[in-house]
Coordinates of C-alpha atoms in Angstrom, one line a residue:
M472 CA 0.1 1.2 -53.3
T473 CA 0.3 4.6 -51.5
R474 CA 1.4 7.5 -53.7
A475 CA 2.3 11.0 -52.9
E476 CA 0.3 13.9 -54.2
A477 CA 1.2 14.6 -57.8
P478 CA 3.5 17.6 -58.3
R479 CA 2.3 20.4 -60.6
R480 CA 5.0 23.0 -60.6
L481 CA 8.4 21.8 -61.5
V482 CA 12.0 22.9 -62.3
F483 CA 13.7 21.0 -65.1
L484 CA 17.5 20.4 -65.3
G485 CA 19.0 19.0 -68.5
T486 CA 21.4 19.8 -71.3
P487 CA 21.7 17.5 -74.4
Q488 CA 19.2 16.7 -77.1
M489 CA 17.9 13.5 -75.4
A490 CA 16.6 15.7 -72.5
V491 CA 14.5 17.8 -74.9
P492 CA 11.6 15.3 -75.4
P493 CA 10.9 14.9 -71.7
L494 CA 10.9 18.7 -71.3
R495 CA 8.4 19.1 -74.1
A496 CA 6.3 16.2 -72.8
L497 CA 6.0 17.8 -69.4
V498 CA 4.7 21.0 -70.8
A499 CA 2.3 19.2 -73.1
A500 CA 1.0 17.1 -70.1
G501 CA 0.1 20.3 -68.3
F502 CA 2.9 20.6 -65.8
E503 CA 4.0 24.1 -65.0
I504 CA 7.8 24.6 -65.5
A505 CA 8.9 27.3 -63.2
L506 CA 12.5 27.3 -64.4
V507 CA 14.8 25.4 -66.7
V508 CA 18.5 25.0 -65.7
T509 CA 21.1 24.0 -68.3
R510 CA 24.8 24.5 -69.0
T511 CA 26.1 27.9 -70.2
D512 CA 26.3 28.6 -73.9
K513 CA 29.3 27.3 -75.8
R514 CA 31.2 28.4 -78.8
R515 CA 31.0 26.0 -81.8
G516 CA 34.3 26.3 -83.7
R517 CA 37.0 29.0 -83.4
G518 CA 35.6 32.5 -83.4
S519 CA 32.0 31.4 -83.9
E520 CA 29.0 32.7 -82.0
L521 CA 27.8 31.2 -78.7
M522 CA 25.4 28.3 -79.1
P523 CA 22.8 27.4 -76.5
S524 CA 22.4 23.8 -75.3
P525 CA 19.6 21.9 -77.0
V526 CA 17.6 22.1 -73.7
K527 CA 18.0 25.9 -73.6
A528 CA 16.9 26.3 -77.2
A529 CA 13.8 24.2 -76.6
A530 CA 13.0 26.1 -73.4
L531 CA 13.2 29.4 -75.1
D532 CA 11.0 28.1 -77.9
L533 CA 8.5 27.1 -75.3
G534 CA 8.7 30.5 -73.6
L535 CA 10.2 29.1 -70.4
P536 CA 12.6 30.9 -68.1
V537 CA 16.2 29.7 -68.3
S538 CA 19.1 29.8 -65.9
H539 CA 22.7 28.5 -65.8
S540 CA 22.9 28.3 -62.0
V541 CA 21.5 25.4 -60.1
D542 CA 21.1 27.6 -57.0
D543 CA 18.4 29.6 -58.8
V544 CA 15.9 26.7 -58.3
L545 CA 15.8 27.8 -54.7
Q546 CA 14.4 31.1 -55.7
V547 CA 11.2 29.6 -57.4
D548 CA 8.3 28.1 -55.7
A549 CA 8.3 24.6 -57.2
D550 CA 7.1 21.2 -55.9
M551 CA 9.9 19.1 -57.4
G552 CA 12.9 19.1 -59.7
V553 CA 13.2 16.8 -62.7
V554 CA 16.8 16.0 -63.9
V555 CA 17.5 14.4 -67.3
A556 CA 21.1 14.2 -68.5
F557 CA 22.1 17.4 -66.7
G558 CA 25.8 16.5 -66.5
Q559 CA 26.4 18.0 -63.0
L560 CA 26.1 16.8 -59.5
I561 CA 23.5 18.7 -57.5
K562 CA 24.8 20.2 -54.2
P563 CA 23.4 19.0 -50.8
H564 CA 22.0 22.4 -49.9
V565 CA 19.8 22.4 -53.0
L566 CA 18.6 18.8 -52.5
E567 CA 17.7 19.6 -48.9
T568 CA 15.3 22.2 -50.1
M569 CA 14.1 20.9 -53.4
P570 CA 13.3 17.2 -53.9
M571 CA 14.4 15.9 -57.3
V572 CA 13.9 12.9 -59.5
N573 CA 16.4 11.8 -62.1
M574 CA 15.6 9.9 -65.3
H575 CA 18.6 7.6 -65.8
F576 CA 19.2 5.5 -68.9
S577 CA 20.2 2.2 -67.4
L578 CA 19.0 -0.5 -65.0
L579 CA 20.6 0.7 -61.8
P580 CA 22.8 -0.1 -60.1
R581 CA 24.4 -1.3 -63.4
W582 CA 26.0 1.6 -65.3
R583 CA 25.9 4.5 -62.9
G584 CA 27.6 7.5 -64.4
A585 CA 28.0 9.6 -67.5
A586 CA 27.8 7.1 -70.4
P587 CA 25.3 4.3 -69.6
V588 CA 24.0 3.8 -73.1
E589 CA 27.5 3.6 -74.6
R590 CA 28.9 1.3 -71.9
A591 CA 25.9 -1.1 -72.1
L592 CA 26.3 -1.4 -75.9
L593 CA 30.1 -1.9 -75.7
A594 CA 29.8 -4.5 -73.0
G595 CA 27.5 -6.6 -75.1
D596 CA 24.5 -6.3 -72.7
T597 CA 21.3 -7.7 -74.2
E598 CA 19.1 -5.4 -72.2
T599 CA 19.2 -2.0 -70.5
G600 CA 16.4 0.4 -69.5
V601 CA 15.3 3.5 -67.8
C602 CA 15.1 4.2 -64.0
L603 CA 13.2 7.0 -62.4
M604 CA 15.1 7.5 -59.2
Q605 CA 15.3 9.8 -56.2
L606 CA 18.3 12.1 -56.6
E607 CA 21.0 12.0 -54.0
E608 CA 24.3 13.9 -53.7
T609 CA 26.3 10.8 -54.7
L610 CA 26.4 9.6 -58.3
D611 CA 23.3 7.7 -59.3
T612 CA 22.9 5.9 -55.9
G613 CA 19.3 7.0 -55.0
P614 CA 16.4 4.6 -54.6
V615 CA 14.3 3.8 -57.6
Y616 CA 10.6 4.8 -58.0
S617 CA 10.0 2.8 -61.2
R618 CA 11.9 1.2 -64.1
L619 CA 11.3 -0.2 -67.6
V620 CA 13.5 -2.7 -69.5
V621 CA 14.6 -2.1 -73.1
A622 CA 16.1 -4.9 -75.2
I623 CA 19.4 -4.4 -77.1
G624 CA 19.2 -6.3 -80.3
P625 CA 22.2 -7.8 -82.2
T626 CA 22.2 -4.9 -84.7
T627 CA 21.0 -2.1 -82.5
T628 CA 23.0 1.1 -82.8
A629 CA 23.6 3.6 -80.0
D630 CA 21.5 6.2 -81.8
E631 CA 18.6 3.8 -82.1
L632 CA 19.0 2.8 -78.4
R633 CA 19.0 6.4 -77.3
R634 CA 15.8 7.2 -79.2
E635 CA 14.0 4.2 -77.7
L636 CA 15.2 4.9 -74.2
V637 CA 14.1 8.6 -74.4
E638 CA 10.7 7.5 -75.7
V639 CA 10.2 4.9 -73.0
G640 CA 11.6 7.1 -70.3
T641 CA 9.5 10.1 -71.2
R642 CA 6.3 7.9 -71.0
L643 CA 7.5 6.6 -67.6
L644 CA 8.2 10.1 -66.3
I645 CA 4.9 11.5 -67.3
D646 CA 3.0 8.5 -66.0
E647 CA 4.7 8.4 -62.6
L648 CA 4.4 12.2 -62.0
T649 CA 0.8 12.3 -63.1
K650 CA -0.2 9.5 -60.7
G651 CA 2.1 10.8 -57.9
L652 CA 5.3 9.0 -56.9
S653 CA 5.2 5.9 -54.7
S654 CA 7.9 5.1 -52.1
P655 CA 11.2 4.4 -53.9
V656 CA 13.0 1.1 -53.5
P657 CA 16.8 0.9 -52.7
Q658 CA 19.0 -0.2 -55.5
D659 CA 19.9 -3.9 -55.4
G660 CA 22.9 -5.6 -57.0
E661 CA 26.6 -5.0 -57.8
P662 CA 27.2 -1.5 -59.1
T663 CA 29.1 -0.9 -62.4
Y664 CA 30.2 2.5 -63.6
A665 CA 29.9 4.1 -67.0
A666 CA 32.8 6.4 -67.4
K667 CA 32.7 9.0 -70.1
L668 CA 33.9 7.6 -73.4
R669 CA 37.5 8.6 -74.2
P670 CA 38.2 9.6 -77.9
E671 CA 41.0 7.0 -78.2
E672 CA 38.4 4.3 -77.4
L673 CA 36.8 4.8 -80.8
R674 CA 40.0 3.8 -82.6
I675 CA 39.5 0.2 -83.9
D676 CA 41.9 -2.4 -82.7
W677 CA 41.7 -5.0 -85.5
N678 CA 43.3 -7.6 -83.1
R679 CA 40.0 -7.7 -81.2
P680 CA 37.2 -10.2 -81.9
P681 CA 34.8 -9.3 -84.7
D682 CA 31.8 -9.0 -82.4
E683 CA 33.6 -6.4 -80.2
I684 CA 34.5 -4.3 -83.3
D685 CA 30.9 -4.6 -84.5
R686 CA 29.7 -3.1 -81.2
L687 CA 32.2 -0.3 -81.4
V688 CA 31.0 0.5 -85.0
R689 CA 27.4 0.5 -83.8
L690 CA 28.4 3.0 -81.1
G691 CA 29.2 5.6 -83.8
G692 CA 32.4 7.3 -84.6
A693 CA 34.7 4.2 -84.9
W694 CA 37.7 4.8 -87.1
T695 CA 40.8 3.3 -88.5
T696 CA 43.5 4.4 -91.0
L697 CA 43.9 3.5 -94.6
H698 CA 46.8 4.8 -96.8
G699 CA 47.8 7.0 -93.9
K700 CA 44.5 8.8 -93.6
R701 CA 41.7 8.4 -91.1
L702 CA 38.7 6.3 -92.3
K703 CA 35.5 6.2 -90.2
I704 CA 33.5 3.0 -90.3
A705 CA 30.0 4.3 -90.2
A706 CA 28.3 0.9 -90.6
A707 CA 29.2 -2.7 -91.0
E708 CA 27.7 -6.2 -91.0
L709 CA 28.9 -9.0 -88.6
C710 CA 29.3 -11.9 -91.0
D711 CA 31.2 -14.4 -88.9
P712 CA 31.6 -13.8 -85.2
A713 CA 34.1 -16.7 -85.0
A714 CA 36.4 -15.4 -87.7
P715 CA 40.0 -14.8 -86.5
P716 CA 41.0 -11.1 -86.1
S717 CA 42.4 -9.6 -89.2
H718 CA 43.6 -6.1 -90.4
E719 CA 43.5 -7.0 -94.1
L720 CA 40.6 -5.5 -96.1
H721 CA 39.6 -7.8 -98.9
E722 CA 36.6 -6.7 -101.2
G723 CA 34.9 -4.9 -98.3
R724 CA 35.5 -7.6 -95.7
V725 CA 37.9 -7.5 -92.8
G726 CA 38.0 -10.6 -90.5
G727 CA 34.4 -11.3 -89.6
L728 CA 33.0 -7.9 -90.7
R729 CA 31.8 -6.5 -94.0
L730 CA 32.1 -2.7 -94.2
T731 CA 28.9 -1.1 -95.7
Q732 CA 29.2 2.6 -95.0
V733 CA 32.4 4.6 -94.5
Q734 CA 33.5 8.2 -94.2
P735 CA 36.9 9.2 -95.7
E736 CA 38.8 12.0 -94.2
G737 CA 37.2 15.4 -95.1
K738 CA 34.2 13.7 -97.0
A739 CA 30.7 12.7 -96.3
V740 CA 29.5 9.2 -95.4
M741 CA 29.2 7.0 -98.4
P742 CA 28.6 3.3 -99.4
F743 CA 31.8 1.3 -99.1
A744 CA 31.5 0.2 -102.8
D745 CA 31.5 3.9 -103.9
F746 CA 34.5 4.6 -101.7
A747 CA 36.4 1.6 -103.0
R748 CA 35.9 2.6 -106.7
G749 CA 37.0 6.2 -106.0
A750 CA 40.0 5.2 -103.9
R751 CA 41.0 2.5 -106.5
L752 CA 41.6 -0.1 -103.8
T753 CA 43.6 -3.1 -104.6
A754 CA 42.5 -6.7 -103.8
V755 CA 44.0 -6.6 -100.3
E756 CA 44.6 -3.4 -98.3
P757 CA 46.1 -3.2 -94.8
L758 CA 44.0 -1.3 -92.3
G759 CA 45.4 0.6 -89.4
S760 CA 48.9 0.9 -88.1
S761 CA 50.9 -0.5 -85.2
G762 CA 49.5 2.3 -83.1
D763 CA 45.9 1.0 -83.4
G764 CA 46.5 -2.7 -83.4
G765 CA 46.4 -3.3 -87.1
G766 CA 49.9 -3.1 -88.3
R767 CA 52.8 -5.4 -89.0

Protein backbone atom coordinates (compact mmCIF):
# COMPACT_ATOMS: atom_id res chain seq x y z
CA MET A 1 0.00 0.00 0.00
CA THR A 2 1.40 3.37 -1.04
CA ARG A 3 1.28 6.02 1.66
CA ALA A 4 1.94 9.73 1.59
CA GLU A 5 4.73 11.25 3.64
CA ALA A 6 3.69 11.57 7.27
CA PRO A 7 2.74 15.16 8.23
CA ARG A 8 4.61 16.72 11.12
CA ARG A 9 3.23 20.24 11.49
CA LEU A 10 -0.53 20.42 11.96
CA VAL A 11 -3.42 22.74 12.68
CA PHE A 12 -6.18 21.37 14.91
CA LEU A 13 -9.85 22.37 14.74
CA GLY A 14 -12.24 21.21 17.46
CA THR A 15 -14.54 22.40 20.22
CA PRO A 16 -16.09 19.98 22.78
CA GLN A 17 -14.56 17.74 25.42
CA MET A 18 -14.47 14.70 23.10
CA ALA A 19 -12.00 16.59 20.88
CA VAL A 20 -9.54 17.11 23.74
CA PRO A 21 -7.99 13.59 23.93
CA PRO A 22 -7.04 13.61 20.20
CA LEU A 23 -5.39 17.03 20.62
CA ARG A 24 -3.39 15.91 23.65
CA ALA A 25 -2.45 12.64 21.92
CA LEU A 26 -1.12 14.48 18.86
CA VAL A 27 1.13 16.59 21.07
CA ALA A 28 2.27 13.54 23.05
CA ALA A 29 3.07 11.71 19.80
CA GLY A 30 5.44 14.48 18.76
CA PHE A 31 3.34 16.30 16.16
CA GLU A 32 3.86 20.04 16.11
CA ILE A 33 0.58 21.93 16.48
CA ALA A 34 1.01 25.27 14.74
CA LEU A 35 -2.47 26.54 15.62
CA VAL A 36 -5.68 25.44 17.37
CA VAL A 37 -8.99 26.81 16.08
CA THR A 38 -12.13 26.59 18.19
CA ARG A 39 -15.38 28.45 18.84
CA THR A 40 -15.44 31.79 20.62
CA ASP A 41 -15.80 31.89 24.39
CA LYS A 42 -19.37 31.67 25.71
CA ARG A 43 -21.09 32.92 28.83
CA ARG A 44 -22.29 30.24 31.22
CA GLY A 45 -25.41 31.54 32.94
CA ARG A 46 -26.72 35.08 33.08
CA GLY A 47 -24.06 37.64 33.84
CA SER A 48 -21.32 35.08 34.34
CA GLU A 49 -17.83 35.32 32.95
CA LEU A 50 -16.85 34.07 29.51
CA MET A 51 -15.87 30.40 29.41
CA PRO A 52 -13.50 28.91 26.83
CA SER A 53 -14.38 25.76 24.94
CA PRO A 54 -12.84 22.55 26.33
CA VAL A 55 -10.45 22.48 23.37
CA LYS A 56 -9.32 26.07 24.00
CA ALA A 57 -8.74 25.33 27.69
CA ALA A 58 -6.66 22.27 26.78
CA ALA A 59 -4.71 24.16 24.12
CA LEU A 60 -3.81 26.96 26.52
CA ASP A 61 -2.77 24.36 29.09
CA LEU A 62 -0.49 22.82 26.45
CA GLY A 63 0.94 26.23 25.53
CA LEU A 64 -0.52 26.17 22.01
CA PRO A 65 -1.63 29.23 20.01
CA VAL A 66 -5.42 29.55 19.72
CA SER A 67 -7.66 31.33 17.22
CA HIS A 68 -11.41 31.62 16.69
CA SER A 69 -11.11 32.23 12.95
CA VAL A 70 -10.72 29.35 10.48
CA ASP A 71 -9.04 31.67 7.99
CA ASP A 72 -6.09 31.98 10.36
CA VAL A 73 -4.95 28.47 9.37
CA LEU A 74 -3.87 30.04 6.07
CA GLN A 75 -1.36 32.20 7.94
CA VAL A 76 0.63 29.30 9.40
CA ASP A 77 2.97 26.96 7.60
CA ALA A 78 1.36 23.58 8.29
CA ASP A 79 1.21 20.28 6.41
CA MET A 80 -2.36 19.38 7.25
CA GLY A 81 -5.42 20.20 9.34
CA VAL A 82 -7.05 17.75 11.76
CA VAL A 83 -10.75 18.31 12.47
CA VAL A 84 -12.55 16.68 15.43
CA ALA A 85 -16.09 17.77 16.33
CA PHE A 86 -15.43 21.33 15.23
CA GLY A 87 -19.08 22.14 14.57
CA GLN A 88 -18.57 24.32 11.48
CA LEU A 89 -18.22 23.67 7.78
CA ILE A 90 -14.81 24.66 6.39
CA LYS A 91 -15.01 27.07 3.43
CA PRO A 92 -13.66 26.00 0.00
CA HIS A 93 -10.91 28.62 -0.14
CA VAL A 94 -9.42 27.16 3.05
CA LEU A 95 -9.64 23.54 1.87
CA GLU A 96 -8.02 24.48 -1.45
CA THR A 97 -4.94 25.64 0.45
CA MET A 98 -4.88 23.36 3.50
CA PRO A 99 -5.74 19.64 3.17
CA MET A 100 -7.71 18.42 6.16
CA VAL A 101 -8.74 15.11 7.70
CA ASN A 102 -11.81 14.70 9.86
CA MET A 103 -12.31 12.16 12.65
CA HIS A 104 -16.03 11.35 12.43
CA PHE A 105 -17.85 9.20 14.97
CA SER A 106 -19.90 6.90 12.74
CA LEU A 107 -19.49 4.35 9.95
CA LEU A 108 -19.98 6.65 6.99
CA PRO A 109 -22.14 7.15 5.02
CA ARG A 110 -24.45 6.19 7.90
CA TRP A 111 -25.05 9.09 10.25
CA ARG A 112 -23.51 12.06 8.54
CA GLY A 113 -24.04 15.22 10.54
CA ALA A 114 -24.01 16.74 13.99
CA ALA A 115 -25.24 13.94 16.29
CA PRO A 116 -24.00 10.57 14.99
CA VAL A 117 -23.53 8.98 18.43
CA GLU A 118 -26.99 9.97 19.64
CA ARG A 119 -28.75 8.91 16.43
CA ALA A 120 -27.01 5.52 16.29
CA LEU A 121 -28.09 4.77 19.86
CA LEU A 122 -31.67 5.98 19.38
CA ALA A 123 -32.04 3.97 16.16
CA GLY A 124 -31.09 0.75 17.94
CA ASP A 125 -27.93 0.23 15.87
CA THR A 126 -25.82 -2.66 17.15
CA GLU A 127 -22.58 -1.14 15.90
CA THR A 128 -21.06 2.16 14.96
CA GLY A 129 -17.45 3.28 14.66
CA VAL A 130 -14.92 5.92 13.70
CA CYS A 131 -13.96 7.07 10.22
CA LEU A 132 -10.88 9.08 9.35
CA MET A 133 -11.97 10.91 6.23
CA GLN A 134 -10.79 13.54 3.79
CA LEU A 135 -12.63 16.76 4.51
CA GLU A 136 -14.78 18.26 1.78
CA GLU A 137 -16.94 21.38 1.64
CA THR A 138 -20.13 19.31 1.85
CA LEU A 139 -21.22 17.62 5.08
CA ASP A 140 -19.29 14.41 5.85
CA THR A 141 -19.16 13.30 2.21
CA GLY A 142 -15.40 12.88 1.78
CA PRO A 143 -13.62 9.62 0.99
CA VAL A 144 -12.43 7.52 3.92
CA TYR A 145 -8.79 6.71 4.76
CA SER A 146 -9.52 4.21 7.50
CA ARG A 147 -12.28 3.05 9.85
CA LEU A 148 -12.78 1.00 12.99
CA VAL A 149 -16.01 -0.65 14.15
CA VAL A 150 -17.32 -0.32 17.72
CA ALA A 151 -20.14 -2.49 19.09
CA ILE A 152 -23.17 -0.96 20.81
CA GLY A 153 -24.26 -3.29 23.61
CA PRO A 154 -27.81 -3.68 24.95
CA THR A 155 -27.01 -1.54 27.99
CA THR A 156 -24.44 0.85 26.48
CA THR A 157 -25.06 4.50 27.38
CA ALA A 158 -24.24 7.45 25.17
CA ASP A 159 -21.51 8.56 27.59
CA GLU A 160 -19.90 5.11 27.51
CA LEU A 161 -20.11 5.00 23.72
CA ARG A 162 -18.55 8.44 23.34
CA ARG A 163 -15.64 7.48 25.59
CA GLU A 164 -14.96 4.31 23.61
CA LEU A 165 -15.25 6.07 20.26
CA VAL A 166 -12.86 8.81 21.35
CA GLU A 167 -10.36 6.24 22.61
CA VAL A 168 -10.56 4.14 19.44
CA GLY A 169 -10.59 7.17 17.17
CA THR A 170 -7.58 8.75 18.84
CA ARG A 171 -5.53 5.58 18.36
CA LEU A 172 -6.64 5.42 14.72
CA LEU A 173 -5.72 9.06 14.10
CA ILE A 174 -2.25 8.80 15.61
CA ASP A 175 -1.54 5.50 13.84
CA GLU A 176 -2.63 6.72 10.41
CA LEU A 177 -0.84 10.08 10.61
CA THR A 178 2.33 8.45 11.93
CA LYS A 179 2.44 5.97 9.03
CA GLY A 180 1.32 8.53 6.44
CA LEU A 181 -2.12 8.47 4.87
CA SER A 182 -2.97 6.00 2.10
CA SER A 183 -5.35 6.87 -0.75
CA PRO A 184 -8.89 7.38 0.59
CA VAL A 185 -11.80 5.23 -0.59
CA PRO A 186 -15.15 6.81 -1.62
CA GLN A 187 -18.03 6.20 0.75
CA ASP A 188 -20.31 3.34 -0.28
CA GLY A 189 -23.94 2.87 0.77
CA GLU A 190 -27.11 4.78 1.45
CA PRO A 191 -26.47 7.96 3.47
CA THR A 192 -28.41 8.70 6.63
CA TYR A 193 -28.29 12.01 8.45
CA ALA A 194 -27.80 12.67 12.16
CA ALA A 195 -29.66 15.88 12.89
CA LYS A 196 -28.85 17.68 16.10
CA LEU A 197 -31.04 16.43 18.93
CA ARG A 198 -33.96 18.73 19.72
CA PRO A 199 -34.77 19.31 23.43
CA GLU A 200 -38.32 18.03 22.98
CA GLU A 201 -36.99 14.66 21.79
CA LEU A 202 -35.82 13.94 25.36
CA ARG A 203 -39.38 14.03 26.69
CA ILE A 204 -40.53 10.45 27.23
CA ASP A 205 -43.61 9.30 25.35
CA TRP A 206 -44.87 6.43 27.48
CA ASN A 207 -46.94 5.17 24.54
CA ARG A 208 -43.71 4.05 22.84
CA PRO A 209 -42.35 0.49 23.21
CA PRO A 210 -40.16 -0.17 26.28
CA ASP A 211 -36.98 -0.74 24.25
CA GLU A 212 -37.32 2.67 22.56
CA ILE A 213 -37.75 4.38 25.93
CA ASP A 214 -34.78 2.42 27.29
CA ARG A 215 -32.57 3.75 24.48
CA LEU A 216 -33.77 7.30 25.17
CA VAL A 217 -32.86 6.92 28.85
CA ARG A 218 -29.41 5.58 27.90
CA LEU A 219 -28.96 8.67 25.76
CA GLY A 220 -29.02 10.86 28.89
CA GLY A 221 -31.40 13.65 29.87
CA ALA A 222 -34.70 11.79 29.31
CA TRP A 223 -37.52 13.20 31.40
CA THR A 224 -41.19 12.94 32.26
CA THR A 225 -43.50 14.59 34.78
CA LEU A 226 -44.80 13.39 38.13
CA HIS A 227 -47.20 15.39 40.31
CA GLY A 228 -46.83 18.26 37.85
CA LYS A 229 -43.05 18.48 38.22
CA ARG A 230 -40.28 17.40 35.89
CA LEU A 231 -38.57 14.13 36.75
CA LYS A 232 -35.44 13.06 34.88
CA ILE A 233 -34.93 9.35 34.42
CA ALA A 234 -31.18 8.99 34.84
CA ALA A 235 -31.05 5.18 34.59
CA ALA A 236 -33.43 2.28 34.10
CA GLU A 237 -33.40 -1.47 33.47
CA LEU A 238 -35.23 -3.02 30.53
CA CYS A 239 -37.09 -5.88 32.21
CA ASP A 240 -39.56 -6.90 29.51
CA PRO A 241 -39.17 -5.59 25.94
CA ALA A 242 -42.51 -7.18 25.01
CA ALA A 243 -44.50 -5.47 27.76
CA PRO A 244 -47.32 -3.21 26.53
CA PRO A 245 -46.72 0.53 26.88
CA SER A 246 -47.85 2.03 30.16
CA HIS A 247 -47.69 5.36 31.94
CA GLU A 248 -48.46 3.93 35.38
CA LEU A 249 -45.56 3.75 37.83
CA HIS A 250 -45.95 0.78 40.17
CA GLU A 251 -43.20 0.10 42.75
CA GLY A 252 -40.52 1.52 40.48
CA ARG A 253 -41.71 -0.21 37.35
CA VAL A 254 -43.48 1.34 34.37
CA GLY A 255 -44.38 -0.96 31.49
CA GLY A 256 -41.29 -3.00 30.66
CA LEU A 257 -38.88 -0.68 32.50
CA ARG A 258 -37.69 -0.53 36.09
CA LEU A 259 -36.48 2.93 37.13
CA THR A 260 -33.20 2.80 39.07
CA GLN A 261 -31.88 6.39 39.18
CA VAL A 262 -33.93 9.58 38.95
CA GLN A 263 -33.40 13.31 39.34
CA PRO A 264 -36.29 15.30 40.79
CA GLU A 265 -36.66 18.92 39.79
CA GLY A 266 -34.02 21.04 41.56
CA LYS A 267 -32.26 18.07 43.17
CA ALA A 268 -29.36 15.72 42.52
CA VAL A 269 -29.56 12.28 40.93
CA MET A 270 -30.62 9.67 43.48
CA PRO A 271 -31.66 6.00 43.65
CA PHE A 272 -35.33 5.59 42.79
CA ALA A 273 -35.99 3.89 46.15
CA ASP A 274 -34.75 6.97 48.02
CA PHE A 275 -36.87 9.24 45.86
CA ALA A 276 -39.97 7.09 46.35
CA ARG A 277 -39.60 7.21 50.15
CA GLY A 278 -39.06 10.96 50.20
CA ALA A 279 -41.91 11.68 47.79
CA ARG A 280 -44.24 9.25 49.63
CA LEU A 281 -45.39 7.67 46.40
CA THR A 282 -48.59 5.66 46.43
CA ALA A 283 -48.83 2.15 45.00
CA VAL A 284 -49.66 3.44 41.52
CA GLU A 285 -48.69 6.85 40.20
CA PRO A 286 -49.44 8.27 36.72
CA LEU A 287 -46.40 9.54 34.85
CA GLY A 288 -46.52 12.30 32.29
CA SER A 289 -49.40 14.25 30.85
CA SER A 290 -51.32 14.32 27.61
CA GLY A 291 -48.61 16.56 26.25
CA ASP A 292 -45.92 13.88 26.49
CA GLY A 293 -47.95 10.81 25.63
CA GLY A 294 -48.60 9.64 29.17
CA GLY A 295 -51.91 11.12 30.19
CA ARG A 296 -55.51 10.10 30.18
